[in-house]
Short mmCIF file of C-alpha atoms in Angstrom, two decimals:
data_model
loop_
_atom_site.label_atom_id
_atom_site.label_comp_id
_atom_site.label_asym_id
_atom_site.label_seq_id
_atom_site.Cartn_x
_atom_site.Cartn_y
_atom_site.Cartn_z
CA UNK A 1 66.73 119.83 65.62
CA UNK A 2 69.42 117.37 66.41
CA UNK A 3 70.02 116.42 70.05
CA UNK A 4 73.28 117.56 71.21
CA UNK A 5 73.00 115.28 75.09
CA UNK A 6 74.80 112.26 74.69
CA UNK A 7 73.62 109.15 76.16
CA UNK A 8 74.45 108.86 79.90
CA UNK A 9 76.93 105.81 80.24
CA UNK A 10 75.96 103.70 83.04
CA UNK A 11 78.84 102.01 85.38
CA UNK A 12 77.77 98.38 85.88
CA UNK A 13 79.62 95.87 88.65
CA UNK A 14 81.54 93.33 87.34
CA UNK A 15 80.41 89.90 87.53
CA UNK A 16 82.99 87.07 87.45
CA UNK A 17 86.25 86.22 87.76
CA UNK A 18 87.59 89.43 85.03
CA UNK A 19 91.08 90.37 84.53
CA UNK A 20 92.42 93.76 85.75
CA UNK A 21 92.55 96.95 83.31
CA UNK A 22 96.03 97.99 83.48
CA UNK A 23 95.26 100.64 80.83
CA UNK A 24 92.79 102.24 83.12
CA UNK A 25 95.27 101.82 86.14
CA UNK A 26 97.72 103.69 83.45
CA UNK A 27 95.07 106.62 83.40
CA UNK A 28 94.86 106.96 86.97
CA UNK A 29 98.25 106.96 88.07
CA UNK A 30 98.60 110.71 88.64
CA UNK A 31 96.05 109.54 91.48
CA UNK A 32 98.39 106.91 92.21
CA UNK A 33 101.19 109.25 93.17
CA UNK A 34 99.22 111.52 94.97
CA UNK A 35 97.58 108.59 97.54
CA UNK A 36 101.21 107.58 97.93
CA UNK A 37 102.33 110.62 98.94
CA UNK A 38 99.43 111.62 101.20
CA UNK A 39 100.24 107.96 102.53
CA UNK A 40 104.28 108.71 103.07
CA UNK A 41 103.57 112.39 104.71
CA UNK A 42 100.79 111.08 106.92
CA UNK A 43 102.68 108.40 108.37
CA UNK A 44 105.31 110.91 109.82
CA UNK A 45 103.08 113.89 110.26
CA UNK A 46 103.41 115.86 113.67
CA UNK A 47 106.35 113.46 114.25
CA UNK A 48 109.38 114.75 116.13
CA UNK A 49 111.69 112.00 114.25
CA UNK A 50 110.40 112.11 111.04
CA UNK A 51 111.28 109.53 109.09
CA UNK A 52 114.22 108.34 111.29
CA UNK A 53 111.90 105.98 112.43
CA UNK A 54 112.59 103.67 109.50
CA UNK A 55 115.73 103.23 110.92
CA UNK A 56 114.87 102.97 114.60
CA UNK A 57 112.41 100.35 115.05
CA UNK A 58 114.35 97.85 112.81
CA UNK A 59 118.08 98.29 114.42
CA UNK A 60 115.90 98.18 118.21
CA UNK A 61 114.27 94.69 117.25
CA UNK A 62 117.35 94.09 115.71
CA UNK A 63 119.24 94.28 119.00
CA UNK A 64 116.68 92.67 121.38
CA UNK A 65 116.52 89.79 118.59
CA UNK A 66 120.37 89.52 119.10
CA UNK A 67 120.70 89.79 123.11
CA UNK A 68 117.40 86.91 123.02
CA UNK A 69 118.46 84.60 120.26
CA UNK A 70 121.68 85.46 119.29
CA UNK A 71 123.45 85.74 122.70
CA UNK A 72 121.05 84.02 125.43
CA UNK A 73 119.53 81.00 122.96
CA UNK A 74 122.92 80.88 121.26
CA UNK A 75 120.83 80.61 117.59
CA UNK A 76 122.84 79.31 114.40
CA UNK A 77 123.64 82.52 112.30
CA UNK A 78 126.11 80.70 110.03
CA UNK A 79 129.26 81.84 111.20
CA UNK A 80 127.84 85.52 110.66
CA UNK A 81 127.61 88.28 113.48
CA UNK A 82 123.87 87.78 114.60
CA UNK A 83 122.92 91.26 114.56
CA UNK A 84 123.71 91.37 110.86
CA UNK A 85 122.16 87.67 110.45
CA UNK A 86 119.04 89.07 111.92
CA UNK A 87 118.96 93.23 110.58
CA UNK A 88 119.48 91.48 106.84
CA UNK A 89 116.15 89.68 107.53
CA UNK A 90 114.37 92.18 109.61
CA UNK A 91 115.02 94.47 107.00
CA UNK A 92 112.38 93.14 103.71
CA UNK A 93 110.63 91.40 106.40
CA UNK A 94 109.26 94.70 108.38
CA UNK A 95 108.72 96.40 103.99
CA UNK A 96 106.92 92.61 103.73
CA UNK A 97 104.51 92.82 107.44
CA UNK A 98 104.16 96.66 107.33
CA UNK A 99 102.41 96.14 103.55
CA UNK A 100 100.04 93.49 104.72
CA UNK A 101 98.84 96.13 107.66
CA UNK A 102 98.54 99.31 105.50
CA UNK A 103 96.83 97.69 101.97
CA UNK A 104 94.70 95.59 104.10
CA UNK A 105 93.19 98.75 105.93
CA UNK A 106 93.42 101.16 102.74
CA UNK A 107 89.74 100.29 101.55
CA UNK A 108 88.41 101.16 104.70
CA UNK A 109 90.40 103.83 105.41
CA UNK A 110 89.09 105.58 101.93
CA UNK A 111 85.88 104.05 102.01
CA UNK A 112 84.46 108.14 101.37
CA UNK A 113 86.23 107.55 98.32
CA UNK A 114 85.17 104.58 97.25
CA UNK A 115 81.13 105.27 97.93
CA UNK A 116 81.59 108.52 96.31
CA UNK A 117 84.00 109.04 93.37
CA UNK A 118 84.94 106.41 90.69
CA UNK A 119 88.07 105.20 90.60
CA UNK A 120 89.83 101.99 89.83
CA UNK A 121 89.92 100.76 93.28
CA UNK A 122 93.44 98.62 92.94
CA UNK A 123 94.91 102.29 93.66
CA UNK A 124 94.03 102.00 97.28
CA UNK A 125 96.56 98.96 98.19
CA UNK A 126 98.62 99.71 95.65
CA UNK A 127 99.42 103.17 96.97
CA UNK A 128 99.70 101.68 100.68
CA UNK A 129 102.34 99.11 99.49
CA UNK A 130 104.31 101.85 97.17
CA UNK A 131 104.55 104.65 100.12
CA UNK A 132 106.40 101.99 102.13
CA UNK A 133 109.23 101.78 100.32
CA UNK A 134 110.72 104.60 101.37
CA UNK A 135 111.04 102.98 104.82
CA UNK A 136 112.50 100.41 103.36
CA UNK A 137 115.46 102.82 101.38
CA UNK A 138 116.13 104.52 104.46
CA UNK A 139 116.62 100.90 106.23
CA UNK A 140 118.65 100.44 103.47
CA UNK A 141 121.38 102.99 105.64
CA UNK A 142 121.82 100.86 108.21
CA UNK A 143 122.81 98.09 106.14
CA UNK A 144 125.80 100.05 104.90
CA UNK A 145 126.86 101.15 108.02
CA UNK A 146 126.94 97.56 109.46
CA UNK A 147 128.79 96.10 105.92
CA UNK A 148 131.26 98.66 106.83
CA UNK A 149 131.92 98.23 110.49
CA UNK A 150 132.08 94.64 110.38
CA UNK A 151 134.33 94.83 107.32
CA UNK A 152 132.17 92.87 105.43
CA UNK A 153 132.52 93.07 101.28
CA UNK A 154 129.59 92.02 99.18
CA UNK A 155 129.44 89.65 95.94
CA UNK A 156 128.26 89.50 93.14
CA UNK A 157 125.68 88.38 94.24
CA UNK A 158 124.04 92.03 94.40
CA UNK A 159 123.63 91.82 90.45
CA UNK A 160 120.40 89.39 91.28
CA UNK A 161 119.23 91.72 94.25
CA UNK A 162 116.55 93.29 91.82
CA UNK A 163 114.89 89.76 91.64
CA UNK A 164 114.59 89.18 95.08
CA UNK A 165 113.43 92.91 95.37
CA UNK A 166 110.84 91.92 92.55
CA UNK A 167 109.41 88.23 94.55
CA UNK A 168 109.36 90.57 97.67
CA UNK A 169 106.74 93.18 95.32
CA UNK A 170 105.11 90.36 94.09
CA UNK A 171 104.21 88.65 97.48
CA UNK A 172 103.43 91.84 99.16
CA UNK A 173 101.00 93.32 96.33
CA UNK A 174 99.29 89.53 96.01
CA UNK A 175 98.36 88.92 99.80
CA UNK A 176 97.82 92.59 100.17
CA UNK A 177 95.37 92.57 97.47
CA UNK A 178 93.82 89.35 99.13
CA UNK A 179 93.70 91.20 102.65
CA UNK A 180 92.21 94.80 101.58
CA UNK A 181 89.45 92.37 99.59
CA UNK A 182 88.80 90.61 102.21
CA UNK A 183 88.95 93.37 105.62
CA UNK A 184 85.94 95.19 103.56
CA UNK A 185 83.77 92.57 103.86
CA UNK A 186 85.00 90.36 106.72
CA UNK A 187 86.09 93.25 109.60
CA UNK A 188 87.71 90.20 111.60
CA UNK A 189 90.78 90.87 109.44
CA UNK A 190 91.56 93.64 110.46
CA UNK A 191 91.81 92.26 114.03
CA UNK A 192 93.70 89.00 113.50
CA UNK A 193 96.20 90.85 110.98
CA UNK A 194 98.52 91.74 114.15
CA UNK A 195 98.50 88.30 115.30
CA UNK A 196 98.85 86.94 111.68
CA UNK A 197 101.88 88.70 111.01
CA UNK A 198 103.50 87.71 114.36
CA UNK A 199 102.77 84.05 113.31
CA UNK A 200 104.23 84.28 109.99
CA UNK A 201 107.12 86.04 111.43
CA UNK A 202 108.29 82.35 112.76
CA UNK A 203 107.27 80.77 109.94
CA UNK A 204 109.91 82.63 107.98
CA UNK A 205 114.11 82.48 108.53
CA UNK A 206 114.16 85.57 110.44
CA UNK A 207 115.88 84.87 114.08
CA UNK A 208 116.92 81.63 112.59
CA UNK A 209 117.99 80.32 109.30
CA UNK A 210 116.78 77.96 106.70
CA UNK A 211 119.24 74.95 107.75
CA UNK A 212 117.58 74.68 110.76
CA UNK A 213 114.51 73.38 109.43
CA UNK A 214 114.47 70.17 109.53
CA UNK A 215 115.35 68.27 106.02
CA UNK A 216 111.87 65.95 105.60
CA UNK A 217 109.80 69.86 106.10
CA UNK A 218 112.34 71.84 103.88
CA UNK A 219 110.22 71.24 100.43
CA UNK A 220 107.42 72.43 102.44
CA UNK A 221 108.84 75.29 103.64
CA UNK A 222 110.10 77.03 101.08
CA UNK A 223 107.05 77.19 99.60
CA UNK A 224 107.04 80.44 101.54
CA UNK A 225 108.47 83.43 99.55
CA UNK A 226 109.46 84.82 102.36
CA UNK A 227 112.32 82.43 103.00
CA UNK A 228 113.89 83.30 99.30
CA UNK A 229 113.73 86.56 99.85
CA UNK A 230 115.28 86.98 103.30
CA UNK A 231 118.13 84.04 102.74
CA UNK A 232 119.01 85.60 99.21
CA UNK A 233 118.63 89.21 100.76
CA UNK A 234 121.97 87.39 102.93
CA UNK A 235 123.69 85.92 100.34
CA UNK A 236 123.54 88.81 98.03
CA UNK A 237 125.40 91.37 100.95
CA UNK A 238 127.60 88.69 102.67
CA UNK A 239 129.61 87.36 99.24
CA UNK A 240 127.78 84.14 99.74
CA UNK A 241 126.29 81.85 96.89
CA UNK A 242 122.56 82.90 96.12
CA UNK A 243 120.67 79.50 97.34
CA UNK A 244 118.49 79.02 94.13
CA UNK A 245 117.02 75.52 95.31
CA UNK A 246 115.51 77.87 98.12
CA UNK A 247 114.80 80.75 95.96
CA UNK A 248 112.83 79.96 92.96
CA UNK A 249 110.16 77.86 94.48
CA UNK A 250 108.95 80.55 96.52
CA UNK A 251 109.21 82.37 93.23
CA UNK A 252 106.55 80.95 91.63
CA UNK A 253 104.48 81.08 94.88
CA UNK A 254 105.17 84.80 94.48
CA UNK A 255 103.95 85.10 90.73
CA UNK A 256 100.77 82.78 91.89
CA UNK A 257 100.09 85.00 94.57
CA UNK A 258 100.10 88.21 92.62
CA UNK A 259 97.81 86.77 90.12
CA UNK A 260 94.98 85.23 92.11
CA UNK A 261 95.30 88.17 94.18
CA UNK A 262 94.51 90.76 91.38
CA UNK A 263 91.73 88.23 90.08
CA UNK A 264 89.81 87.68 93.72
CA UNK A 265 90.32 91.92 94.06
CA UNK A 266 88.86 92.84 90.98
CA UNK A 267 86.02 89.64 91.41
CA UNK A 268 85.61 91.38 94.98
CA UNK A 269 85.19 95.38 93.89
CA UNK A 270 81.63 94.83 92.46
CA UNK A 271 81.08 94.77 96.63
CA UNK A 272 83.10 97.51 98.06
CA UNK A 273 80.66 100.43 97.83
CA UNK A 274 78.10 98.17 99.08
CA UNK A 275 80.09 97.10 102.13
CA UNK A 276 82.85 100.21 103.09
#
């Protein structure tokens, strides 16, 4: 009589540096959708505003930015009203700092998943960075109605707005990957992230811009892709050329970024279970 079991198939940890299984990621991306819509209807659960909140807390740091900088330090905004220098940069940068808080705590936050149920494990930060963007499309609304009270037209510039979109993805995805990785094993992450992102804040052109840096640091600093991002992000909507010379170095910081960052997650995972 034949046997009809099949042989169990055992789940080993990877070892290594490996790269990531996007087929498998393929497979699970019903999973995918649901984690970032569990992510997108918890964050406004119970919540009298709802999802007006997106709009809120970026136009009220918008306006204490301009009454402090714009008004009282008297900060450059290149002949621009302030409060549109500053929403136009306040606007990827909050999608950009609110990513780094939710995929760094997404492992821990699931870690019943992960000690329980198989999964590919990217899901978690991937799912944390995905349900944000709906914040940032509803920011997107205040844009418009600022473009249309100060009269302002934009270029054609907008045609290279999916690019900048795409470096902002890329930067977001490869330092959140970095961060959830790292907050499983190393809990002091999550408790310097607030402080980190309040640091790197100033370290990108958001209450000032890029011409105010000082010439001899420049190269230096636009090694961040932050500062592409948010000066192209104003070029694009004021009808003002796209500064590539700042743009595509943080580019390939970006690309570098999301590639070490999916190699030190997946190098990581053989510990999550172990440490969640």
């Amino acid at each position: 009589m034949s046997n009809t079991y099949s042989q169990p198939k055992v789940i080993e940890p990877s070892k290594g540096w490996k790269l990531v299984d996007f087929k498998e990621l393929w497979r699970y991306k019903d999973l995918l959708y649901f984690l970032t819509l569990r992510g997108i209807k918890a964050r406004y659960a119970q919540s009298i505003l709802g999802v007006a909140w997106a709009i809120i807390q970026p136009l009220f740091t918008t306006l204490v930015f301009t009454v402090v900088f714009g008004n009282l330090a008297k900060v450059d905004s290149n002949g621009m009203p302030y409060i549109l220098f500053s929403y136009l940069a306040l606007w990827p940068w909050n999608y950009f700092s609110g990513t780094l808080t939710e995929s760094a705590n997404s492992l821990i936050a699931n870690s019943g998943m992960i000690t329980k149920v198989y999964f590919p494990r990217m899901v978690l930060p991937l799912a944390s960075i995905f349900s944000k963007l709906l914040d940032f499309i509803i920011a997107f609304l205040v844009v418009v109605g600022f473009l249309i009270y100060f009269q302002v037209m934009p270029g054609w510039g907008l045609v290279f707005l999916p690019l900048l979109i795409v470096q902002l993805l890329l930067t977001s995805l490869g330092i959140g990957m970095i961060l959830s990785a790292m907050a499983v094993q190393y809990r002091d992450v999550k408790h310097a992230l607030t402080f980190l992102v309040q640091l790197l804040m100033y370290a990108a052109p958001v209450v000032y811009s890029t011409t105010a840096v000082p010439e001899v640091y420049r190269p230096f600093y636009i090694l961040n892709p932050m500062v592409g991002v948010i000066e192209g992000f104003r070029a694009a909507f004021l009808d003002r050329p796209l500064p590539w010379e700042w743009i595509w170095p943080g580019s390939i910081v970006a690309g570098l970024l999301f590639i070490f960052g999916m190699f030190y997650f997946k190098r990581m995972e053989r510990v999550f279970a172990d440490v969640a």
